[in-house]
Amino acid sequence: MMSSMSQGREHNAWLHTNHLSFLEEPWSSLHLWSAGETEPAVVEGVRYLEKAVFNFDYGQLKLVFHALEERDRIIKNAPHLCNALPTMTPCYDWFEALYFWAGLKLYDLVAGTRMLHLSRYCSAQESIELFPTLAKKGRDKSLKGTVVYYDGQMNDARLNVGLACTAALAGAAVLNHAEAISLHKDELTDKVIGARIRNSLTGKEFDIYSKVVVNAAGPFCDEVRMMADKDAQKMICPSSGVHIVLPDYYSPEGMGLIVPKTKDGRVIFMLPWLGRTVAGTTDSNTTLTMLPEPHEEEIQFILDAISDYLNVKVRRSDVLSAWSGIRPLATDPSSNDTASISRDHVVSTDIGGLVTITGGKWTTYRSMAEDAVNAAVKVGKLSPSNSCVTAHLHIIGGDDWDPASFTKLAQQYIRMKKTYSGKIVPGAMDTAVAKHLAHAYGSMAERVALIAQNENLGKKLAHGYSFLEAEVAYCARNEYCETAVDFIARRSRLAFLDTDAARKALPRVIEVLAAEHGWDKARKKVEMQNAKAFLETFKSSQNAQFDDGKHTSNKSFFSLKT
């Protein structure tokens, strides 16, 4: 079996033949699953539950059960990358309070043993204590209280690369920056039997062949289908989702905020994320592009929406990073109802035995893969030696992981740092760094700590963040990190957290990668140019034009500064 995947703004991916996999370049012509699950899973689950109750729709109820089951599996299989996050819904009239409380209690009941924690009502006073920046007055009404529920939160970049590395441990051969540029078809049967692959770093091309080809290209899956049949019916309705990152003081460390319905009916959330606050999201039709960029009006919409519920001044100048992703909302080409757009995934085998899997969301990624493989087994008339094992397969780093494992790192390791003058000095493996390594790498964290200690790579890459130089070396050696953008965006989330900090970290990231991969000056220059161009698509306060009355920034000023 051969599967063709690539990654989008928010995900890595892999492509695998019997024992051949590709961890893809994000701006290639293919894409993984979706461009990012841009709403908390429970929100979508509650929506499905609401439809199931009011429309007597058993299909919607099945979606709720399915998402809850898969959420439980992710948390168990990758415990180091997942955590339960309480999120509050503000209520400014008593009907809202009763409605949300009843709905989330029903959701608790449906979740059953897979429930993370019981939802609960909090008074206005308790809500302010839990979320100090929450406004006491909103929409010209006084806060009556909040309903708090729990959902799962994960580190998507680390989970994605963990999936690729776990596949490698299971026997896959993993390649990075590989692009499918055409498909091969059997001249007699017209069946898809392989692909022409291009190494996007060197430009070299090669052919691979297989019994079954799986197209898992997310919003770009129609392009792959058209490689097999130029008249193929389109399956994708791309939708743009925008997120912004704000300083940590916008939300408390252990509590999120969600507004199920803004003035125009959209859902807006604000969640603690990797030490900062992420807010979003928009949902609008878009055109496909390799470099999606957020529009200023979308960023302003999010800022305006959350400002209605906060007592802190919401400023455009506080935006540390802003980005756009593309959701592959899908239609089933074999369905009579071609107008229906689904947020669930769709599997199609209608073109020359090409198995296409698209749509869906992060929560159900594992079952999507299982469905795709089952379809491939059927199409290729394969005889697998066993049934699917991924329901209970730990992602690398998740074996024997313990929430207190960071204490071992803090107690047993030090960070040896090289100063600007070249002197080697010791530094503490402080609690923040130890927790970061333990959660990002799980049981592999000690390997990163050893590099920091023994190879003098213990310095932090950016002020205010716990990312270490040692992580760059570790990712280059063990996680297919081939470019500077790979690290700042796909092995860590520094670019998404703070665009300016990522830009300042680039010289050191490139130096470490150059030492690992043997780059010359020309390659290092190219890496710097590519990374800076990539970061320009993130509309932080440093590289976007705006004027909020007190702060002004524009690209020309920033160019002079850098």
Coordinates of C-alpha atoms in Angstrom, one line a residue:
M1 CA 0.0 0.0 0.0
M2 CA 1.2 3.5 -0.7
S3 CA -0.3 6.6 0.9
S4 CA 0.4 10.1 -0.3
M5 CA 0.2 12.8 2.4
S6 CA 1.6 16.3 3.0
Q7 CA 1.3 18.9 5.7
G8 CA -0.4 22.2 6.0
R9 CA 0.1 25.2 8.1
E10 CA -0.4 23.3 11.3
H11 CA 0.6 19.7 10.7
N12 CA 3.3 17.4 9.5
A13 CA 2.5 14.2 7.8
W14 CA 3.9 11.0 6.4
L15 CA 3.5 9.1 3.2
H16 CA 4.0 5.3 3.3
T17 CA 4.4 2.4 0.9
N18 CA 4.8 -1.1 2.4
H19 CA 7.9 0.2 4.2
L20 CA 8.3 3.7 2.7
S21 CA 7.0 6.8 4.4
F22 CA 7.4 10.5 3.7
L23 CA 7.2 13.3 6.2
E24 CA 6.1 16.1 3.9
E25 CA 7.1 19.6 3.2
P26 CA 4.1 21.8 4.1
W27 CA 4.1 23.9 1.0
S28 CA 4.1 20.9 -1.4
S29 CA 1.1 20.1 -3.4
L30 CA -0.3 17.7 -0.9
H31 CA -1.7 18.1 2.6
L32 CA -2.4 16.0 5.7
W33 CA -6.0 15.4 6.9
S34 CA -6.9 19.0 7.7
A35 CA -5.2 22.3 8.2
G36 CA -5.9 22.1 11.9
E37 CA -8.7 21.5 14.2
T38 CA -9.4 25.1 15.0
E39 CA -12.2 24.6 17.6
P40 CA -12.2 22.8 20.9
A41 CA -13.5 19.3 20.1
V42 CA -16.2 19.5 22.8
V43 CA -17.7 22.5 21.2
E44 CA -18.3 20.6 18.0
G45 CA -19.5 17.6 20.1
V46 CA -22.0 19.8 21.9
R47 CA -23.2 21.1 18.6
Y48 CA -23.7 17.5 17.3
L49 CA -25.5 16.7 20.6
E50 CA -27.7 19.7 20.2
K51 CA -28.7 18.6 16.7
A52 CA -29.2 15.0 17.8
V53 CA -31.6 16.1 20.6
F54 CA -33.6 18.7 18.8
N55 CA -33.7 17.0 15.4
F56 CA -33.9 13.4 16.8
D57 CA -30.8 12.7 14.6
Y58 CA -29.1 9.4 15.6
G59 CA -26.4 10.1 13.1
Q60 CA -25.3 13.2 15.0
L61 CA -25.4 11.3 18.3
K62 CA -23.1 8.7 16.8
L63 CA -20.6 11.4 15.9
V64 CA -20.6 12.5 19.5
F65 CA -19.9 9.0 20.8
H66 CA -17.2 8.5 18.2
A67 CA -15.4 11.7 19.0
L68 CA -15.5 11.0 22.7
E69 CA -14.1 7.5 22.1
E70 CA -11.2 8.8 20.0
R71 CA -10.4 11.6 22.5
D72 CA -10.1 9.0 25.2
R73 CA -7.6 7.0 23.0
I74 CA -5.5 10.0 22.2
I75 CA -5.1 10.9 25.9
K76 CA -4.2 7.3 26.8
N77 CA -1.8 6.8 23.8
A78 CA 0.0 10.2 24.1
P79 CA -0.4 11.2 27.8
H80 CA 2.7 13.5 27.7
L81 CA 1.2 15.6 24.9
C82 CA -2.4 15.8 26.2
N83 CA -4.0 17.4 29.2
A84 CA -7.5 18.1 30.5
L85 CA -8.4 21.8 30.2
P86 CA -11.3 23.4 32.0
T87 CA -13.1 26.0 29.9
M88 CA -15.8 28.4 31.0
T89 CA -18.8 29.7 29.1
P90 CA -19.9 33.1 30.4
C91 CA -23.7 33.6 31.0
Y92 CA -25.2 37.1 31.1
D93 CA -28.8 36.0 31.7
W94 CA -30.3 33.2 33.7
F95 CA -31.8 31.4 30.6
E96 CA -28.3 31.1 29.2
A97 CA -27.0 29.7 32.4
L98 CA -29.7 27.1 32.6
Y99 CA -29.4 26.2 28.9
F100 CA -25.7 25.7 28.9
W101 CA -25.7 23.9 32.3
A102 CA -28.3 21.4 31.1
G103 CA -26.6 20.9 27.7
L104 CA -23.2 20.2 29.3
K105 CA -24.7 17.9 31.9
L106 CA -26.3 15.9 29.1
Y107 CA -22.8 15.9 27.4
D108 CA -21.4 14.5 30.7
L109 CA -24.0 11.8 30.7
V110 CA -23.2 10.9 27.1
A111 CA -19.5 10.8 27.8
G112 CA -20.0 8.4 30.7
T113 CA -16.7 6.7 31.7
R114 CA -14.9 8.8 29.1
M115 CA -15.7 12.0 30.8
L116 CA -12.7 14.0 31.9
H117 CA -14.3 15.8 34.8
L118 CA -17.9 16.8 35.7
S119 CA -19.1 20.2 34.3
R120 CA -20.3 22.6 36.9
Y121 CA -21.9 26.0 37.4
C122 CA -19.8 28.8 39.0
S123 CA -21.2 32.0 40.5
A124 CA -20.2 35.4 39.1
Q125 CA -17.8 35.9 42.0
E126 CA -16.2 32.5 41.7
S127 CA -15.9 32.9 38.0
I128 CA -14.0 36.2 38.4
E129 CA -11.7 34.5 40.9
L130 CA -11.0 31.7 38.4
F131 CA -10.7 34.0 35.4
P132 CA -9.6 37.5 36.6
T133 CA -9.8 39.1 33.2
L134 CA -13.4 38.1 32.6
A135 CA -15.7 41.1 32.3
K136 CA -18.4 41.5 35.0
K137 CA -20.6 43.3 32.4
G138 CA -21.1 42.2 28.8
R139 CA -23.6 43.0 26.1
D140 CA -25.0 45.6 28.6
K141 CA -25.8 42.9 31.1
S142 CA -24.2 41.8 34.3
L143 CA -22.5 38.4 34.6
K144 CA -24.7 35.9 36.2
G145 CA -22.1 33.1 36.3
T146 CA -20.4 30.6 34.1
V147 CA -20.6 27.0 33.2
V148 CA -17.3 25.2 33.3
Y149 CA -16.6 22.0 31.3
Y150 CA -13.5 20.0 30.6
D151 CA -12.0 19.1 27.2
G152 CA -8.7 17.6 26.1
Q153 CA -5.9 19.8 24.8
M154 CA -2.9 18.5 22.9
N155 CA 0.4 19.7 21.4
D156 CA -0.5 19.0 17.8
A157 CA 3.0 19.6 16.3
R158 CA 4.6 17.2 18.7
L159 CA 1.8 14.6 18.3
N160 CA 2.2 14.7 14.6
V161 CA 5.9 14.2 14.5
G162 CA 5.5 11.5 17.1
L163 CA 3.1 9.7 14.8
A164 CA 5.7 9.7 12.1
C165 CA 8.5 8.4 14.4
T166 CA 6.2 5.8 15.8
A167 CA 5.5 4.6 12.3
A168 CA 9.2 4.4 11.7
L169 CA 9.7 2.3 14.8
A170 CA 6.9 0.0 13.5
G171 CA 8.8 -0.6 10.2
A172 CA 8.1 2.4 8.0
A173 CA 10.9 4.1 6.2
V174 CA 10.3 7.9 6.6
L175 CA 11.3 10.6 4.2
N176 CA 10.9 14.3 4.6
H177 CA 10.2 17.1 2.0
A178 CA 8.9 14.6 -0.6
E179 CA 6.2 15.7 -3.1
A180 CA 4.0 13.5 -5.3
I181 CA 4.0 15.2 -8.7
S182 CA 2.1 12.6 -10.7
L183 CA 0.4 9.2 -10.4
H184 CA 1.2 6.0 -12.4
K185 CA -1.6 4.0 -13.9
D186 CA -1.7 0.5 -15.2
E187 CA -2.2 0.7 -19.0
L188 CA -4.5 -2.3 -19.2
T189 CA -6.7 -1.8 -16.1
D190 CA -6.4 2.0 -15.7
K191 CA -5.7 1.4 -12.0
V192 CA -3.5 3.7 -10.0
I193 CA -0.3 1.8 -9.2
G194 CA 2.2 4.3 -8.0
A195 CA 3.6 7.8 -8.0
R196 CA 6.4 10.0 -9.3
I197 CA 8.0 11.6 -6.2
R198 CA 10.2 14.7 -6.1
N199 CA 12.7 15.5 -3.3
S200 CA 11.8 19.2 -2.8
L201 CA 15.2 20.0 -1.3
T202 CA 17.4 18.5 -4.1
G203 CA 14.9 18.4 -7.0
K204 CA 15.7 14.8 -7.7
E205 CA 12.8 12.5 -8.7
F206 CA 12.1 8.8 -8.4
D207 CA 9.2 6.4 -8.9
I208 CA 7.4 4.2 -6.3
Y209 CA 4.9 1.5 -7.0
S210 CA 2.3 -0.3 -4.9
K211 CA -0.8 -2.4 -4.9
V212 CA -2.9 0.5 -3.5
V213 CA -2.5 4.3 -3.4
V214 CA -4.0 6.3 -0.6
N215 CA -4.6 10.0 -1.2
A216 CA -4.7 11.8 2.2
A217 CA -3.9 15.3 0.9
G218 CA -6.5 17.3 3.0
P219 CA -7.7 20.4 1.2
F220 CA -5.5 19.5 -1.7
C221 CA -6.9 16.0 -2.2
D222 CA -8.8 17.2 -5.3
E223 CA -5.5 18.0 -7.0
V224 CA -4.3 14.4 -6.4
R225 CA -7.6 13.0 -7.7
M226 CA -7.2 15.1 -10.8
M227 CA -3.7 13.5 -11.3
A228 CA -5.7 10.2 -11.7
D229 CA -8.6 11.7 -13.6
K230 CA -8.6 15.3 -14.9
D231 CA -12.4 15.3 -14.9
A232 CA -12.7 14.0 -11.3
Q233 CA -15.6 15.4 -9.3
K234 CA -14.4 17.8 -6.6
M235 CA -14.8 16.7 -3.0
I236 CA -13.4 19.7 -1.1
C237 CA -14.9 23.0 0.0
P238 CA -12.0 24.8 1.7
S239 CA -12.6 26.9 4.7
S240 CA -10.2 29.3 6.3
G241 CA -9.6 29.4 10.1
V242 CA -7.5 32.2 11.7
H243 CA -5.9 32.1 15.1
I244 CA -4.1 34.8 17.1
V245 CA -1.7 34.4 20.0
L246 CA -1.7 36.9 22.9
P247 CA 0.4 37.3 26.0
D248 CA -0.3 35.0 28.9
Y249 CA -2.0 37.6 31.1
Y250 CA -5.1 37.5 28.8
S251 CA -6.1 34.2 30.4
P252 CA -5.1 32.3 33.5
E253 CA -2.8 29.3 33.1
G254 CA -5.4 26.6 33.8
M255 CA -8.7 28.0 32.4
G256 CA -10.0 28.7 29.0
L257 CA -13.0 30.8 27.8
I258 CA -15.4 30.0 25.1
V259 CA -18.3 32.1 23.7
P260 CA -20.6 29.6 21.8
K261 CA -22.4 32.3 19.9
T262 CA -21.1 35.8 19.2
K263 CA -23.1 38.7 17.7
D264 CA -22.9 37.1 14.2
G265 CA -23.4 33.6 15.4
R266 CA -19.7 32.4 15.4
V267 CA -17.9 30.5 18.1
I268 CA -14.9 32.3 19.7
F269 CA -12.5 30.7 22.2
M270 CA -9.5 31.9 24.2
L271 CA -7.3 29.2 25.7
P272 CA -4.0 29.0 27.5
W273 CA -1.6 27.4 25.1
L274 CA 2.1 26.6 25.7
G275 CA 2.6 29.5 28.1
R276 CA 0.6 32.0 26.0
T277 CA -3.0 32.6 25.0
V278 CA -4.5 31.5 21.7
A279 CA -7.7 33.0 20.5
G280 CA -9.9 32.2 17.5
T281 CA -11.4 31.3 15.2
T282 CA -12.9 32.5 12.0
D283 CA -14.7 30.2 9.5
S284 CA -15.0 31.5 6.0
N285 CA -14.7 30.3 2.4
T286 CA -11.2 30.5 0.9
T287 CA -9.1 29.6 -2.1
L288 CA -6.3 27.0 -1.8
T289 CA -2.8 28.3 -1.4
M290 CA 0.5 27.0 -0.1
L291 CA 1.0 30.1 2.1
P292 CA -2.3 31.0 3.6
E293 CA -2.2 34.4 5.4
P294 CA -4.7 35.8 7.8
H295 CA -6.5 39.0 6.7
E296 CA -6.4 42.0 9.0
E297 CA -10.2 42.1 9.2
E298 CA -10.2 38.5 10.5
I299 CA -7.7 39.3 13.2
Q300 CA -9.6 42.4 14.2
F301 CA -12.8 40.3 14.3
I302 CA -11.3 38.0 16.9
L303 CA -9.9 40.9 18.9
D304 CA -13.3 42.7 18.9
A305 CA -15.2 39.5 19.8
I306 CA -13.0 38.7 22.9
S307 CA -12.9 42.3 24.0
D308 CA -16.7 42.1 24.7
Y309 CA -16.0 39.6 27.4
L310 CA -12.8 40.9 29.0
N311 CA -12.0 43.7 31.4
V312 CA -8.5 44.1 30.0
K313 CA -7.8 46.4 27.0
V314 CA -7.5 44.2 23.9
R315 CA -4.8 45.7 21.7
R316 CA -3.7 44.8 18.2
S317 CA -0.1 45.5 19.4
D318 CA -0.4 42.6 21.8
V319 CA -0.7 40.0 18.9
L320 CA 2.5 37.9 19.1
S321 CA 1.6 35.8 16.2
A322 CA -1.4 35.3 13.8
W323 CA -1.9 32.6 11.2
S324 CA -4.4 31.0 8.9
G325 CA -5.1 27.4 8.2
I326 CA -7.4 25.6 5.7
R327 CA -10.0 23.1 6.8
P328 CA -10.9 20.5 4.1
L329 CA -14.7 20.4 4.5
A330 CA -15.7 17.4 2.4
T331 CA -18.5 16.1 0.2
D332 CA -18.9 12.4 -0.7
P333 CA -18.7 12.1 -4.5
S334 CA -20.7 8.8 -4.3
S335 CA -23.5 10.4 -2.4
N336 CA -26.7 11.6 -4.1
D337 CA -26.8 14.6 -1.8
T338 CA -23.9 16.5 -3.4
A339 CA -24.7 19.7 -1.6
S340 CA -24.0 18.3 1.8
I341 CA -20.8 19.5 3.4
S342 CA -19.4 17.3 6.2
R343 CA -17.1 18.0 9.1
D344 CA -16.8 14.3 9.5
H345 CA -14.3 12.4 7.3
V346 CA -15.1 10.9 3.9
V347 CA -13.5 7.8 2.3
S348 CA -13.8 7.4 -1.5
T349 CA -12.5 4.8 -3.9
D350 CA -14.2 6.0 -7.1
I351 CA -11.2 6.7 -9.3
G352 CA -9.0 3.8 -10.5
G353 CA -8.7 2.2 -7.1
L354 CA -7.3 5.5 -5.6
V355 CA -8.4 5.6 -2.0
T356 CA -9.1 9.1 -0.9
I357 CA -9.5 10.0 2.8
T358 CA -10.3 13.6 3.6
G359 CA -12.3 15.9 5.9
G360 CA -12.4 15.1 9.6
K361 CA -10.5 16.6 12.4
W362 CA -7.6 16.0 14.8
T363 CA -9.7 14.2 17.4
T364 CA -10.6 11.4 15.0
Y365 CA -7.3 11.2 13.1
R366 CA -6.7 7.6 14.3
S367 CA -10.0 6.2 13.2
M368 CA -9.6 8.1 9.9
A369 CA -6.4 6.2 9.3
E370 CA -8.0 2.9 10.2
D371 CA -10.9 3.5 7.8
A372 CA -8.5 4.4 5.0
V373 CA -6.4 1.3 5.6
N374 CA -9.5 -0.9 5.7
A375 CA -10.6 0.6 2.4
A376 CA -7.1 0.0 1.0
V377 CA -7.2 -3.7 2.1
K378 CA -10.6 -4.1 0.3
V379 CA -9.5 -2.3 -2.9
G380 CA -6.2 -4.1 -3.1
K381 CA -7.6 -7.5 -2.0
L382 CA -4.8 -7.6 0.6
S383 CA -4.4 -10.1 3.3
P384 CA -3.2 -8.4 6.5
S385 CA -1.7 -10.7 9.2
N386 CA -3.6 -8.9 12.0
S387 CA -6.4 -6.4 12.6
C388 CA -5.8 -2.7 13.5
V389 CA -3.6 -2.3 16.6
T390 CA -3.4 1.5 16.8
A391 CA -6.3 1.8 19.3
H392 CA -3.9 0.9 22.1
L393 CA -0.6 1.8 20.5
H394 CA 1.5 4.3 22.5
I395 CA 3.0 7.2 20.6
I396 CA 6.7 7.5 21.0
G397 CA 7.5 9.1 24.4
G398 CA 4.2 7.9 25.9
D399 CA 5.5 4.6 27.3
D400 CA 5.9 4.7 31.1
W401 CA 5.5 8.4 31.2
D402 CA 4.6 9.9 34.5
P403 CA 3.3 13.5 35.1
A404 CA 6.0 13.9 37.8
S405 CA 8.9 12.8 35.4
F406 CA 10.0 16.5 35.1
T407 CA 11.3 16.3 38.6
K408 CA 13.9 13.8 37.6
L409 CA 15.1 16.1 34.8
A410 CA 15.3 19.0 37.2
Q411 CA 17.2 17.0 39.9
Q412 CA 19.6 15.0 37.7
Y413 CA 20.6 17.2 34.8
I414 CA 22.2 20.6 34.3
R415 CA 22.3 22.8 31.2
M416 CA 25.8 23.6 29.9
K417 CA 25.7 26.9 28.0
K418 CA 28.3 28.6 25.8
T419 CA 28.4 32.3 26.3
Y420 CA 28.9 34.9 23.5
S421 CA 32.6 35.0 24.5
G422 CA 32.9 31.2 24.1
K423 CA 33.1 30.4 27.8
I424 CA 31.2 27.3 29.0
V425 CA 29.0 27.9 32.1
P426 CA 26.5 25.7 33.9
G427 CA 22.9 26.5 34.2
A428 CA 20.1 24.9 36.2
M429 CA 17.6 22.6 34.5
D430 CA 14.9 24.8 36.1
T431 CA 11.3 23.7 36.6
A432 CA 9.9 25.5 33.5
V433 CA 12.5 23.9 31.2
A434 CA 12.1 20.5 32.8
K435 CA 8.3 20.5 32.4
H436 CA 8.6 21.7 28.8
L437 CA 11.0 18.8 27.9
A438 CA 8.9 16.2 29.8
H439 CA 5.7 17.2 28.1
A440 CA 7.2 17.7 24.6
Y441 CA 9.3 14.6 24.4
G442 CA 7.8 12.3 27.1
S443 CA 10.2 9.5 28.0
M444 CA 12.6 10.7 25.3
A445 CA 13.2 13.9 27.3
E446 CA 16.3 12.6 29.1
R447 CA 18.0 12.2 25.7
V448 CA 17.5 15.9 25.0
A449 CA 18.7 16.7 28.6
L450 CA 21.9 14.7 28.0
I451 CA 22.6 16.7 24.8
A452 CA 22.1 19.9 26.7
Q453 CA 24.4 18.7 29.4
N454 CA 27.2 16.9 27.5
E455 CA 27.3 18.9 24.3
N456 CA 27.1 22.5 25.7
L457 CA 23.7 23.0 24.0
G458 CA 21.8 24.1 27.1
K459 CA 21.1 27.7 26.2
K460 CA 17.6 28.9 25.6
L461 CA 16.8 29.8 22.0
A462 CA 14.6 32.8 22.8
H463 CA 14.1 35.0 25.9
G464 CA 11.0 34.0 27.8
Y465 CA 10.6 30.6 26.2
S466 CA 11.9 27.2 27.3
F467 CA 13.1 25.9 24.0
L468 CA 16.7 24.7 24.1
E469 CA 19.5 24.5 21.5
A470 CA 19.7 20.8 22.4
E471 CA 16.2 20.3 21.0
V472 CA 17.4 21.4 17.5
A473 CA 20.2 18.8 17.6
Y474 CA 17.9 16.1 18.9
C475 CA 15.2 16.8 16.2
A476 CA 17.8 16.8 13.5
R477 CA 19.1 13.4 14.6
N478 CA 15.8 11.7 15.5
E479 CA 12.8 13.6 14.0
Y480 CA 13.7 14.3 10.4
C481 CA 14.2 18.0 11.0
E482 CA 15.8 19.2 7.7
T483 CA 15.2 22.9 7.6
A484 CA 15.0 25.9 10.0
V485 CA 11.3 26.2 9.3
D486 CA 10.9 22.5 10.3
F487 CA 12.1 23.3 13.8
I488 CA 10.5 26.7 14.5
A489 CA 7.1 25.6 13.1
R490 CA 6.8 21.8 13.0
R491 CA 9.0 20.4 15.8
S492 CA 8.4 23.2 18.1
R493 CA 5.6 25.8 17.9
L494 CA 7.9 28.9 18.4
A495 CA 6.8 30.6 15.1
F496 CA 3.1 30.2 16.1
L497 CA 3.7 31.4 19.7
D498 CA 5.8 34.4 19.0
T499 CA 6.9 35.4 15.5
D500 CA 9.5 37.9 16.7
A501 CA 11.0 35.5 19.1
A502 CA 11.2 32.9 16.3
R503 CA 13.0 35.4 14.1
K504 CA 15.5 36.2 16.8
A505 CA 16.2 32.5 17.3
L506 CA 16.8 31.8 13.7
P507 CA 20.6 32.4 13.5
R508 CA 21.3 29.9 16.4
V509 CA 18.8 27.4 15.0
I510 CA 20.5 27.5 11.6
E511 CA 24.0 27.2 13.2
V512 CA 23.0 24.1 15.1
L513 CA 21.3 22.5 12.1
A514 CA 24.4 23.4 9.9
A515 CA 26.6 21.5 12.4
E516 CA 24.3 18.5 12.3
H517 CA 23.8 18.4 8.5
G518 CA 27.1 19.9 7.3
W519 CA 25.7 23.0 5.6
D520 CA 27.9 25.5 3.9
K521 CA 27.5 29.3 3.9
A522 CA 25.3 29.3 0.8
R523 CA 22.9 26.8 2.3
K524 CA 22.7 28.7 5.6
K525 CA 21.9 31.9 3.7
V526 CA 19.1 30.1 1.8
E527 CA 17.7 28.8 5.1
M528 CA 17.6 32.3 6.6
Q529 CA 15.9 33.7 3.5
N530 CA 13.3 30.9 3.5
A531 CA 12.6 31.1 7.2
K532 CA 12.1 34.9 7.1
A533 CA 9.8 34.6 4.1
F534 CA 7.8 32.0 6.0
L535 CA 7.5 34.2 9.1
E536 CA 6.2 37.1 7.0
T537 CA 3.0 35.1 6.6
F538 CA 2.4 35.4 10.3
K539 CA 0.8 38.7 11.0
S540 CA 2.1 39.6 14.4
S541 CA 2.2 43.2 15.6
Q542 CA 5.8 43.3 14.4
N543 CA 5.1 42.6 10.7
A544 CA 1.6 43.9 10.1
Q545 CA 0.3 47.3 9.3
F546 CA -2.0 48.7 12.0
D547 CA -2.6 51.8 14.1
D548 CA -4.5 51.4 17.4
G549 CA -3.9 55.0 18.4
K550 CA -0.9 54.3 20.6
H551 CA 1.1 51.7 18.7
T552 CA 2.1 51.8 15.0
S553 CA 4.0 49.2 13.1
N554 CA 4.6 48.4 9.5
K555 CA 6.8 46.3 7.3
S556 CA 9.1 49.0 6.1
F557 CA 9.9 50.0 9.7
F558 CA 10.4 46.4 10.7
S559 CA 12.8 45.9 7.8
L560 CA 14.9 48.7 8.9
K561 CA 15.0 47.4 12.4
T562 CA 16.1 43.9 11.4

